[in-house]
Tab-separated table of C-alpha atoms in Angstrom:
chain	number	residue	atom	x	y	z
A	1233	UNK	CA	14.034	-12.413	-8.269
A	1234	UNK	CA	14.394	-14.207	-11.583
A	1235	UNK	CA	13.662	-12.093	-14.404
A	1236	UNK	CA	12.798	-13.737	-17.836
A	1237	UNK	CA	11.558	-12.493	-21.189
A	1238	UNK	CA	8.005	-11.405	-20.937
A	1239	UNK	CA	7.169	-14.007	-23.637
A	1240	UNK	CA	8.077	-16.692	-21.125
A	1241	UNK	CA	5.851	-15.480	-18.325
A	1242	UNK	CA	2.948	-17.650	-17.505
A	1243	UNK	CA	0.403	-15.331	-15.716
A	1244	UNK	CA	-0.451	-11.754	-16.443
A	1245	UNK	CA	-2.450	-9.792	-13.759
A	1246	UNK	CA	-3.952	-6.466	-14.760
A	1247	UNK	CA	-5.399	-3.789	-12.699
A	1248	UNK	CA	-8.573	-2.612	-14.318
A	1249	UNK	CA	-9.324	1.138	-13.667
A	1250	UNK	CA	-6.752	3.216	-15.393
A	1251	UNK	CA	-5.044	0.188	-17.093
A	1252	UNK	CA	-7.527	-1.640	-19.133
A	1253	UNK	CA	-10.160	1.101	-19.140
A	1254	UNK	CA	-10.860	4.587	-18.001
A	1255	UNK	CA	-14.469	4.788	-16.707
A	1256	UNK	CA	-16.399	3.296	-19.606
A	1257	UNK	CA	-13.785	3.807	-22.233
A	1258	UNK	CA	-11.362	1.081	-23.132
A	1259	UNK	CA	-7.617	2.176	-23.110
A	1260	UNK	CA	-6.440	1.979	-26.784
A	1261	UNK	CA	-4.558	-1.219	-27.491
A	1262	UNK	CA	-5.846	-3.032	-24.449
A	1263	UNK	CA	-8.101	-5.425	-26.333
A	1264	UNK	CA	-5.195	-6.273	-28.702
A	1265	UNK	CA	-2.902	-7.066	-25.812
A	1266	UNK	CA	-5.384	-9.432	-24.177
A	1267	UNK	CA	-6.099	-11.115	-27.567
A	1268	UNK	CA	-2.361	-11.602	-27.997
A	1269	UNK	CA	-1.957	-13.137	-24.486
A	1270	UNK	CA	-4.864	-15.481	-25.157
A	1271	UNK	CA	-3.274	-16.544	-28.476
A	1272	UNK	CA	-0.072	-17.263	-26.578
A	1273	UNK	CA	-2.157	-19.320	-24.066
A	1274	UNK	CA	-1.226	-17.187	-21.045
A	1275	UNK	CA	-3.320	-17.024	-17.960
A	1276	UNK	CA	-4.908	-13.714	-17.610
A	1277	UNK	CA	-6.373	-12.271	-14.325
A	1278	UNK	CA	-7.969	-8.972	-13.526
A	1279	UNK	CA	-7.261	-7.518	-10.072
A	1280	UNK	CA	-9.128	-4.447	-8.879
A	1281	UNK	CA	-9.263	-2.708	-5.605
A	1282	UNK	CA	-12.686	-1.360	-6.623
A	1283	UNK	CA	-15.193	-2.971	-4.286
A	1284	UNK	CA	-18.362	-1.379	-5.512
A	1285	UNK	CA	-19.202	-3.987	-8.281
A	1286	UNK	CA	-19.696	-7.722	-8.279
A	1287	UNK	CA	-17.435	-9.996	-10.314
A	1288	UNK	CA	-20.412	-10.634	-12.631
A	1289	UNK	CA	-20.617	-6.849	-13.197
A	1290	UNK	CA	-17.029	-6.838	-14.329
A	1291	UNK	CA	-17.478	-9.723	-16.703
A	1292	UNK	CA	-20.370	-7.799	-18.383
A	1293	UNK	CA	-18.379	-4.555	-18.438
A	1294	UNK	CA	-15.345	-6.130	-20.111
A	1295	UNK	CA	-17.611	-7.986	-22.499
A	1296	UNK	CA	-19.146	-4.710	-23.739
A	1297	UNK	CA	-15.529	-3.561	-24.595
A	1298	UNK	CA	-14.862	-6.780	-26.530
A	1299	UNK	CA	-12.906	-8.555	-23.805
A	1300	UNK	CA	-14.220	-12.024	-22.870
A	1301	UNK	CA	-13.432	-13.068	-19.319
A	1302	UNK	CA	-14.605	-15.686	-16.765
A	1303	UNK	CA	-15.822	-14.866	-13.296
A	1304	UNK	CA	-12.971	-16.823	-11.664
A	1305	UNK	CA	-10.414	-14.692	-13.379
A	1306	UNK	CA	-11.644	-11.564	-11.797
A	1307	UNK	CA	-10.515	-10.733	-8.302
A	1308	UNK	CA	-12.096	-7.671	-6.549
A	1309	UNK	CA	-11.090	-6.449	-3.162
A	1310	UNK	CA	-14.640	-7.187	-2.147
A	1311	UNK	CA	-14.396	-10.868	-3.174
A	1312	UNK	CA	-10.900	-10.992	-1.476
A	1313	UNK	CA	-12.314	-9.610	1.630
A	1314	UNK	CA	-15.149	-12.221	1.732
A	1315	UNK	CA	-12.537	-14.932	1.048
A	1316	UNK	CA	-10.309	-13.670	3.801
A	1317	UNK	CA	-13.166	-13.652	6.395
A	1318	UNK	CA	-14.421	-17.143	5.235
A	1319	UNK	CA	-10.913	-18.608	5.779
A	1320	UNK	CA	-10.782	-16.892	9.247
A	1321	UNK	CA	-14.268	-18.117	10.242
A	1322	UNK	CA	-14.051	-21.593	8.608
A	1323	UNK	CA	-14.023	-23.528	11.888
A	1324	UNK	CA	-16.945	-21.627	13.379
A	1325	UNK	CA	-20.514	-23.057	13.076
A	1326	UNK	CA	-22.212	-19.629	13.180
A	1327	UNK	CA	-21.340	-17.142	10.415
A	1328	UNK	CA	-20.316	-13.783	11.645
A	1329	UNK	CA	-22.322	-10.508	11.341
A	1330	UNK	CA	-20.760	-7.899	9.206
A	1331	UNK	CA	-21.568	-4.074	9.055
A	1332	UNK	CA	-20.716	-2.820	5.591
A	1333	UNK	CA	-19.777	0.632	4.583
A	1334	UNK	CA	-19.714	0.046	0.870
A	1335	UNK	CA	-21.872	-0.895	-2.079
A	1336	UNK	CA	-23.441	-3.971	-3.642
A	1337	UNK	CA	-20.021	-5.525	-4.564
A	1338	UNK	CA	-19.052	-6.067	-0.921
A	1339	UNK	CA	-22.556	-7.066	0.190
A	1340	UNK	CA	-22.969	-9.571	-2.620
A	1341	UNK	CA	-19.622	-11.348	-2.064
A	1342	UNK	CA	-20.068	-11.590	1.671
A	1343	UNK	CA	-23.580	-13.018	1.390
A	1344	UNK	CA	-22.369	-15.517	-1.047
A	1345	UNK	CA	-19.878	-16.710	1.469
A	1346	UNK	CA	-22.680	-17.063	4.038
A	1347	UNK	CA	-22.171	-13.973	6.029
A	1348	UNK	CA	-25.184	-11.831	7.384
A	1349	UNK	CA	-24.625	-8.219	6.218
A	1350	UNK	CA	-25.990	-4.888	7.527
A	1351	UNK	CA	-25.795	-1.516	5.987
A	1352	UNK	CA	-28.049	0.380	8.376
A	1353	UNK	CA	-26.865	1.495	11.847
A	1354	UNK	CA	-28.873	-0.142	14.619
A	1355	UNK	CA	-27.505	-0.108	18.189
A	1356	UNK	CA	-29.027	-3.516	19.080
A	1357	UNK	CA	-27.002	-5.404	16.398
A	1358	UNK	CA	-24.185	-7.713	17.463
A	1359	UNK	CA	-21.480	-6.972	14.812
A	1360	UNK	CA	-18.367	-8.954	14.500
A	1361	UNK	CA	-16.726	-7.096	11.571
A	1362	UNK	CA	-16.903	-3.719	9.992
A	1363	UNK	CA	-15.841	-3.930	6.438
A	1364	UNK	CA	-15.088	-0.555	4.667
A	1365	UNK	CA	-14.838	-0.090	0.918
A	1366	UNK	CA	-15.821	2.529	-1.645
A	1367	UNK	CA	-19.270	3.914	-0.898
A	1368	UNK	CA	-20.655	6.733	-3.122
A	1369	UNK	CA	-23.548	7.048	-0.415
A	1370	UNK	CA	-21.102	7.505	2.475
A	1371	UNK	CA	-22.729	9.675	5.062
A	1372	UNK	CA	-22.516	10.635	8.760
A	1373	UNK	CA	-24.933	7.896	9.807
A	1374	UNK	CA	-22.618	5.191	8.297
A	1375	UNK	CA	-19.527	6.664	9.831
A	1376	UNK	CA	-21.435	6.710	13.190
A	1377	UNK	CA	-22.362	3.017	12.804
A	1378	UNK	CA	-18.732	2.065	12.128
A	1379	UNK	CA	-17.514	4.012	15.100
A	1380	UNK	CA	-20.138	2.519	17.412
A	1381	UNK	CA	-19.502	-1.208	16.391
A	1382	UNK	CA	-15.708	-0.854	16.458
A	1383	UNK	CA	-15.914	0.682	19.891
A	1384	UNK	CA	-17.898	-2.325	20.945
A	1385	UNK	CA	-15.219	-4.716	19.789
A	1386	UNK	CA	-15.888	-5.270	16.103
A	1387	UNK	CA	-12.811	-5.862	13.975
A	1388	UNK	CA	-12.065	-3.024	11.414
A	1389	UNK	CA	-11.337	-4.335	7.939
A	1390	UNK	CA	-10.651	-2.229	4.812
A	1391	UNK	CA	-10.995	-3.641	1.305
A	1392	UNK	CA	-8.450	-1.040	0.098
A	1393	UNK	CA	-6.995	2.368	0.806
A	1394	UNK	CA	-6.951	3.856	-2.698
A	1395	UNK	CA	-7.234	7.677	-2.262
A	1396	UNK	CA	-8.808	8.272	-5.646
A	1397	UNK	CA	-10.827	6.451	-8.320
A	1398	UNK	CA	-9.743	7.363	-11.977
A	1399	UNK	CA	-12.493	8.042	-14.583
A	1400	UNK	CA	-12.297	9.125	-18.199
A	1401	UNK	CA	-12.834	12.721	-17.145
A	1402	UNK	CA	-11.456	13.212	-13.723
A	1403	UNK	CA	-10.523	11.464	-10.413
A	1404	UNK	CA	-13.145	10.707	-7.831
A	1405	UNK	CA	-12.669	10.034	-4.112
A	1406	UNK	CA	-11.607	6.415	-3.465
A	1407	UNK	CA	-12.226	3.925	-0.723
A	1408	UNK	CA	-9.329	5.402	1.185
A	1409	UNK	CA	-11.400	8.457	1.900
A	1410	UNK	CA	-13.934	6.366	3.821
A	1411	UNK	CA	-11.273	4.321	5.595
A	1412	UNK	CA	-9.361	7.491	6.706
A	1413	UNK	CA	-12.625	8.902	8.051
A	1414	UNK	CA	-13.194	5.858	10.236
A	1415	UNK	CA	-9.586	5.819	11.295
A	1416	UNK	CA	-9.885	9.363	12.513
A	1417	UNK	CA	-13.236	8.788	14.328
A	1418	UNK	CA	-12.029	5.579	16.018
A	1419	UNK	CA	-8.404	6.302	16.409
A	1420	UNK	CA	-7.768	2.873	15.085
A	1421	UNK	CA	-6.223	1.550	11.895
A	1422	UNK	CA	-7.745	-1.412	10.045
A	1423	UNK	CA	-6.501	-4.715	11.364
A	1424	UNK	CA	-5.928	-5.679	7.697
A	1425	UNK	CA	-6.195	-3.912	4.305
A	1426	UNK	CA	-7.189	-6.708	1.980
A	1427	UNK	CA	-6.564	-5.181	-1.392
A	1428	UNK	CA	-3.300	-4.080	-2.953
A	1429	UNK	CA	-0.588	-3.416	-1.760
A	1430	UNK	CA	-1.268	-6.471	0.411
A	1431	UNK	CA	0.042	-9.439	-1.645
A	1432	UNK	CA	-2.841	-11.557	-0.389
A	1433	UNK	CA	-4.803	-11.417	-3.684
A	1434	UNK	CA	-1.798	-12.135	-5.807
A	1435	UNK	CA	-0.616	-14.935	-3.669
A	1436	UNK	CA	-4.089	-16.445	-3.846
A	1437	UNK	CA	-4.002	-16.462	-7.737
A	1438	UNK	CA	-0.437	-17.933	-7.751
A	1439	UNK	CA	-1.476	-20.591	-5.264
A	1440	UNK	CA	-4.652	-21.435	-7.325
A	1441	UNK	CA	-2.668	-21.669	-10.520
A	1442	UNK	CA	0.236	-23.531	-8.866
A	1443	UNK	CA	2.717	-21.005	-10.432
A	1444	UNK	CA	5.816	-19.494	-9.022
A	1445	UNK	CA	5.816	-15.622	-8.409
A	1446	UNK	CA	8.769	-15.355	-10.883
A	1447	UNK	CA	6.516	-16.553	-13.658
A	1448	UNK	CA	3.850	-13.837	-13.002
A	1449	UNK	CA	3.537	-10.179	-14.169
A	1450	UNK	CA	1.595	-7.455	-12.354
A	1451	UNK	CA	0.530	-4.538	-14.519
A	1452	UNK	CA	-0.766	-1.370	-12.857
A	1453	UNK	CA	-0.974	2.429	-12.807
A	1454	UNK	CA	-0.364	2.994	-9.107
A	1455	UNK	CA	3.035	2.836	-7.536
A	1456	UNK	CA	1.915	2.514	-3.890
A	1457	UNK	CA	-0.755	-0.164	-4.627
A	1458	UNK	CA	-0.409	-2.029	-7.906
A	1459	UNK	CA	3.424	-1.984	-8.225
A	1460	UNK	CA	4.075	-2.354	-4.414
A	1461	UNK	CA	1.727	-5.402	-4.380
A	1462	UNK	CA	3.618	-6.940	-7.218
A	1463	UNK	CA	6.900	-6.302	-5.340
A	1464	UNK	CA	5.476	-7.652	-2.171
A	1465	UNK	CA	4.518	-10.835	-4.065
A	1466	UNK	CA	7.852	-11.079	-5.853
A	1467	UNK	CA	6.449	-10.708	-9.349
A	1468	UNK	CA	7.725	-8.761	-12.266
A	1469	UNK	CA	6.064	-5.352	-12.188
A	1470	UNK	CA	4.997	-3.204	-15.127
A	1471	UNK	CA	3.896	0.340	-14.496
A	1472	UNK	CA	1.782	2.180	-17.190
A	1473	UNK	CA	1.375	5.947	-17.305
A	1474	UNK	CA	-2.423	5.910	-18.138
A	1475	UNK	CA	-5.175	6.407	-15.432
A	1476	UNK	CA	-3.404	7.607	-12.274
A	1477	UNK	CA	0.072	6.819	-13.821
A	1478	UNK	CA	1.227	10.252	-14.659
A	1479	UNK	CA	0.628	11.546	-11.178
A	1480	UNK	CA	1.860	8.352	-9.528
A	1481	UNK	CA	5.228	8.310	-11.398
A	1482	UNK	CA	6.754	10.835	-8.950
A	1483	UNK	CA	5.919	8.600	-6.011
A	1484	UNK	CA	8.445	6.003	-7.201
A	1485	UNK	CA	11.400	8.099	-6.130
A	1486	UNK	CA	9.884	9.526	-2.968
A	1487	UNK	CA	8.493	6.141	-1.733
A	1488	UNK	CA	11.477	4.075	-3.039
A	1489	UNK	CA	9.263	1.704	-5.051
A	1490	UNK	CA	10.667	0.962	-8.528
A	1491	UNK	CA	8.754	-1.092	-11.117
A	1492	UNK	CA	10.743	-3.419	-13.314
A	1493	UNK	CA	9.321	-1.911	-16.533
A	1494	UNK	CA	7.662	1.408	-17.380
A	1495	UNK	CA	5.303	1.976	-20.415
A	1496	UNK	CA	3.297	4.715	-21.611
A	1497	UNK	CA	0.347	2.377	-21.997
A	1498	UNK	CA	-0.594	-1.268	-21.773
A	1499	UNK	CA	-0.573	-1.076	-25.539
A	1500	UNK	CA	3.094	-1.013	-25.491
A	1501	UNK	CA	3.089	-4.645	-24.230
A	1502	UNK	CA	2.016	-5.734	-27.637
A	1503	UNK	CA	5.395	-5.107	-29.171
A	1504	UNK	CA	7.153	-6.934	-26.321
A	1505	UNK	CA	5.062	-10.021	-26.840
A	1506	UNK	CA	5.306	-10.363	-30.610
A	1507	UNK	CA	8.418	-12.372	-30.754
A	1508	UNK	CA	9.975	-14.964	-28.365
A	1509	UNK	CA	13.501	-13.663	-29.335
A	1510	UNK	CA	12.668	-9.940	-28.617
A	1511	UNK	CA	15.078	-8.713	-26.161
A	1512	UNK	CA	12.636	-7.430	-23.459
A	1513	UNK	CA	14.889	-8.661	-20.714
A	1514	UNK	CA	17.310	-5.896	-21.557
A	1515	UNK	CA	14.697	-3.327	-20.573
A	1516	UNK	CA	13.650	-5.180	-17.488
A	1517	UNK	CA	16.929	-6.090	-15.955
A	1518	UNK	CA	18.416	-2.597	-15.651
A	1519	UNK	CA	18.156	-1.162	-12.105
A	1520	UNK	CA	15.122	0.990	-11.726
A	1521	UNK	CA	16.927	3.723	-9.776
A	1522	UNK	CA	19.180	4.046	-12.824
A	1523	UNK	CA	16.085	4.444	-15.006
A	1524	UNK	CA	14.382	7.105	-12.893
A	1525	UNK	CA	17.567	9.218	-12.484
A	1526	UNK	CA	18.062	9.192	-16.240
A	1527	UNK	CA	14.334	10.051	-16.885
A	1528	UNK	CA	14.574	13.101	-14.598
A	1529	UNK	CA	18.101	14.021	-15.709
A	1530	UNK	CA	16.913	14.116	-19.304
A	1531	UNK	CA	14.084	16.385	-18.612
A	1532	UNK	CA	16.034	19.110	-17.022
A	1533	UNK	CA	17.886	22.049	-18.841
A	1534	UNK	CA	21.676	22.244	-18.686
A	1535	UNK	CA	21.405	25.004	-16.022
A	1536	UNK	CA	19.176	22.837	-13.775
A	1537	UNK	CA	21.113	19.628	-14.100
A	1538	UNK	CA	23.427	20.503	-11.102
A	1539	UNK	CA	20.203	20.086	-9.090
A	1540	UNK	CA	19.673	16.678	-10.545
A	1541	UNK	CA	23.287	15.785	-9.764
A	1542	UNK	CA	22.682	16.725	-6.152
A	1543	UNK	CA	19.590	14.584	-6.116
A	1544	UNK	CA	21.571	11.645	-7.623
A	1545	UNK	CA	24.185	12.066	-4.897
A	1546	UNK	CA	21.420	11.764	-2.434
A	1547	UNK	CA	20.059	8.610	-4.012
A	1548	UNK	CA	23.546	7.073	-3.673
A	1549	UNK	CA	23.857	8.055	-0.129
A	1550	UNK	CA	20.643	6.401	0.604
A	1551	UNK	CA	22.260	3.145	-0.357
A	1552	UNK	CA	23.382	2.907	3.238
A	1553	UNK	CA	24.259	-0.725	3.371
A	1554	UNK	CA	26.279	-0.645	0.246
A	1555	UNK	CA	28.278	2.377	1.345
A	1556	UNK	CA	28.680	1.017	4.858
A	1557	UNK	CA	30.030	-2.218	3.649
A	1558	UNK	CA	32.307	-0.556	1.203
A	1559	UNK	CA	33.639	1.815	3.902
A	1560	UNK	CA	34.311	-1.109	6.285
A	1561	UNK	CA	36.190	-3.005	3.661
A	1562	UNK	CA	38.184	-0.030	2.532
A	1563	UNK	CA	38.963	0.847	6.199
A	1564	UNK	CA	40.342	-2.629	6.843
A	1565	UNK	CA	42.600	-2.591	3.695
A	1566	UNK	CA	43.940	0.822	4.521
A	1567	UNK	CA	44.652	-0.136	8.162
A	1568	UNK	CA	46.437	-3.288	6.961
A	1569	UNK	CA	48.577	-1.326	4.529
A	1570	UNK	CA	49.529	1.436	6.915
A	1571	UNK	CA	50.145	5.168	6.261
A	1572	UNK	CA	53.978	5.091	6.297
A	1573	UNK	CA	54.411	5.205	2.565
A	1574	UNK	CA	53.694	8.117	0.100
A	1575	UNK	CA	54.078	9.063	-3.522
A	1576	UNK	CA	54.499	6.108	-5.816
A	1577	UNK	CA	53.678	3.724	-2.899
A	1578	UNK	CA	50.266	5.370	-2.705
A	1579	UNK	CA	49.836	4.930	-6.340
A	1580	UNK	CA	50.583	1.177	-5.994
A	1581	UNK	CA	48.168	0.933	-3.056
A	1582	UNK	CA	45.286	2.289	-5.023
A	1583	UNK	CA	46.024	0.351	-8.031
A	1584	UNK	CA	46.525	-2.896	-6.236
A	1585	UNK	CA	43.703	-2.598	-3.623
A	1586	UNK	CA	41.162	0.161	-4.315
A	1587	UNK	CA	40.239	-0.371	-7.904
A	1588	UNK	CA	38.833	-3.869	-7.487
A	1589	UNK	CA	37.014	-2.876	-4.358
A	1590	UNK	CA	35.347	0.122	-6.010
A	1591	UNK	CA	34.354	-1.909	-9.074
A	1592	UNK	CA	32.970	-4.600	-6.915
A	1593	UNK	CA	30.549	-2.171	-5.067
A	1594	UNK	CA	29.865	-0.187	-8.190
A	1595	UNK	CA	28.361	-3.221	-9.794
A	1596	UNK	CA	26.015	-3.590	-6.847
A	1597	UNK	CA	24.398	-0.187	-7.502
A	1598	UNK	CA	24.552	-0.045	-11.306
A	1599	UNK	CA	25.079	-2.514	-14.179
A	1600	UNK	CA	28.641	-1.521	-14.904
A	1601	UNK	CA	30.948	-4.389	-15.851
A	1602	UNK	CA	34.407	-4.645	-14.395
A	1603	UNK	CA	35.899	-6.023	-17.628
A	1604	UNK	CA	34.858	-2.811	-19.440
A	1605	UNK	CA	36.945	-0.583	-17.173
A	1606	UNK	CA	40.482	0.350	-18.036
A	1607	UNK	CA	42.317	2.134	-15.197
A	1608	UNK	CA	45.804	3.534	-15.281
A	1609	UNK	CA	47.314	4.857	-12.033
A	1610	UNK	CA	50.648	6.616	-12.001
A	1611	UNK	CA	52.716	9.269	-10.112
A	1612	UNK	CA	51.771	12.864	-10.816
A	1613	UNK	CA	53.994	15.873	-11.344
A	1614	UNK	CA	55.056	15.986	-7.685
A	1615	UNK	CA	56.255	13.354	-5.268
A	1616	UNK	CA	52.799	13.159	-3.567
A	1617	UNK	CA	50.462	13.471	-6.453
A	1618	UNK	CA	48.834	10.376	-7.907
A	1619	UNK	CA	46.932	10.399	-11.162
A	1620	UNK	CA	44.107	7.923	-11.824
A	1621	UNK	CA	42.862	7.760	-15.435
A	1622	UNK	CA	39.652	5.757	-15.700
A	1623	UNK	CA	38.180	4.694	-19.021
A	1624	UNK	CA	34.909	2.928	-19.329
A	1625	UNK	CA	33.608	1.207	-22.531
A	1626	UNK	CA	29.894	1.488	-23.079
A	1627	UNK	CA	28.580	-1.386	-25.294
A	1628	UNK	CA	26.133	-0.898	-28.100
A	1629	UNK	CA	23.401	-2.777	-26.162
A	1630	UNK	CA	23.862	-0.444	-23.172
A	1631	UNK	CA	23.640	2.616	-25.234
A	1632	UNK	CA	20.558	1.304	-27.082
A	1633	UNK	CA	18.843	0.905	-23.727
A	1634	UNK	CA	19.486	4.489	-22.669
A	1635	UNK	CA	18.582	5.775	-26.166
A	1636	UNK	CA	15.345	3.891	-25.891
A	1637	UNK	CA	14.548	5.860	-22.664
A	1638	UNK	CA	15.527	9.244	-24.173
A	1639	UNK	CA	13.401	8.464	-27.275
A	1640	UNK	CA	10.498	7.405	-24.938
A	1641	UNK	CA	10.473	10.895	-23.480
A	1642	UNK	CA	10.932	12.684	-26.856
A	1643	UNK	CA	14.050	14.492	-25.599
A	1644	UNK	CA	16.569	15.774	-27.974
A	1645	UNK	CA	18.811	18.198	-26.043
A	1646	UNK	CA	20.734	15.478	-24.275
A	1647	UNK	CA	22.374	12.375	-25.536
A	1648	UNK	CA	22.299	8.945	-23.876
A	1649	UNK	CA	26.085	9.046	-23.641
A	1650	UNK	CA	26.359	12.150	-21.617
A	1651	UNK	CA	23.649	10.888	-19.234
A	1652	UNK	CA	25.521	7.688	-18.739
A	1653	UNK	CA	28.851	9.283	-18.359
A	1654	UNK	CA	27.578	11.724	-15.720
A	1655	UNK	CA	25.797	8.985	-13.896
A	1656	UNK	CA	29.007	6.839	-13.662
A	1657	UNK	CA	31.238	9.780	-12.855
A	1658	UNK	CA	29.114	10.931	-9.979
A	1659	UNK	CA	28.902	7.323	-8.648
A	1660	UNK	CA	32.706	6.982	-8.666
A	1661	UNK	CA	33.044	10.308	-6.934
A	1662	UNK	CA	30.810	9.127	-3.976
A	1663	UNK	CA	33.290	6.160	-3.534
A	1664	UNK	CA	36.218	8.510	-3.796
A	1665	UNK	CA	34.900	10.726	-1.074
A	1666	UNK	CA	35.030	7.818	1.232
A	1667	UNK	CA	38.656	7.292	0.230
A	1668	UNK	CA	39.221	10.953	1.267
A	1669	UNK	CA	37.599	10.467	4.565
A	1670	UNK	CA	39.603	7.522	5.515
A	1671	UNK	CA	43.061	7.888	3.832
A	1672	UNK	CA	43.459	11.656	4.320
A	1673	UNK	CA	44.037	12.089	0.619
A	1674	UNK	CA	42.169	14.664	-1.392
A	1675	UNK	CA	40.544	13.660	-4.713
A	1676	UNK	CA	39.635	15.942	-7.424
A	1677	UNK	CA	37.845	14.740	-10.528
A	1678	UNK	CA	37.831	16.059	-14.036
A	1679	UNK	CA	35.585	13.871	-16.237
A	1680	UNK	CA	36.414	14.444	-19.865
A	1681	UNK	CA	32.818	14.195	-20.995
A	1682	UNK	CA	33.364	15.789	-24.504
A	1683	UNK	CA	36.243	13.492	-25.287
A	1684	UNK	CA	34.326	10.328	-26.248
A	1685	UNK	CA	35.845	8.014	-28.713
A	1686	UNK	CA	33.499	5.879	-30.949
A	1687	UNK	CA	35.034	2.601	-32.101
A	1688	UNK	CA	32.092	0.757	-33.817
A	1689	UNK	CA	30.954	-1.231	-30.738
A	1690	UNK	CA	30.315	1.534	-28.230
A	1691	UNK	CA	31.774	4.537	-26.600
A	1692	UNK	CA	34.782	5.101	-24.268
A	1693	UNK	CA	35.322	8.052	-22.000
A	1694	UNK	CA	38.012	9.107	-19.610
A	1695	UNK	CA	37.957	10.625	-16.098
A	1696	UNK	CA	41.096	11.982	-14.577
A	1697	UNK	CA	41.405	11.663	-10.746
A	1698	UNK	CA	44.250	13.515	-8.845
A	1699	UNK	CA	44.861	12.757	-5.239
A	1700	UNK	CA	47.295	14.316	-2.698
A	1701	UNK	CA	47.596	14.273	1.086
A	1702	UNK	CA	45.079	16.821	2.691
A	1703	UNK	CA	47.318	17.158	5.754
């Protein structure tokens, strides 16, 4: 996916609840960000999974907060569901009947599209679709109606599956609660969940504006809906820690969904939009797994960091395709070379064959550059030992990125340099363990973390590897 400076993006799509406002309180800085985007003549859309309100309601709510918007720039899951059904039924002369478990937002949008809606359970009704959204008056009768109509052949459609609805005080049950209840009763899942993380709504916006996904930004506070929807639509994704954000952040690692940029609040976008020359691409382009590892690494005490190292090793091992391809390539090289040589010949083998291979796959996982490595391999103190001394040079730009992360979390007990060095050392060790497995040589690693050398442009560090036959 093409990543450009945020200044150059054409469309910004914002989730509402938890991003622009919390309940009836605007998130500080949100108005200034919207005004800045309008000044830059960017297209702005608001995309919410909340189906209880009409789009007109959202226009009025935003206006009370000082944000001017047009109805066509607000996409609710209720509107998207009505649009989806209209497109599905477009060739049919008679509009379908819809049983709604939801509020005025869904009913209004469906009726505008010509559908006949029902909210009371009556056995004699012929229902084609059961559409479920957030319903603050959800009760046993509505659940029974949904169960009955679906058992009679009606299609089960969900506007969204959000488990909670954030407010300025506390979280409330979301539409996912009602959807799950009907799933349990019917033993069926919805045929489609219209809202995020389904990219349907974002794709509709891009199609309408005739804009490539690479030119769009999705901003949200939920990993498994907002961010995943942006990922599914191939847009740049920005995760904010307001609303559900603080609780959602941990899901990124467990669900393997990583945003391109993480901010404390939507307010932080303002600084990134002030100047065209501002280097926001540096923050976006770095791999997100790298970001999350460093964030967690920085939070732990020195005693607990070994647990983080174990977690990091697991992250690397989950890169199955990378490690599988690396292992296959190394196996072939070793097979071609043969195992009849030892001592200095082994040193030559690793210097001439393994180093480039390791750097090649290292770059797939992390943004380390081959040209910034200096590797010296030589015979050790015995005929069979081989010593590999690896130096890596961190540029000022790279260090600034990590220092930005550390500063972001207000952490003082760990430096960016140590975090980088440990990350790189553990990555290389994973590759060396594959060498052990295939070659029969045993690697030990002694990263000299304390012996860093500043030279004005960055920091260099050394790792010493000793290998000897394990047989």
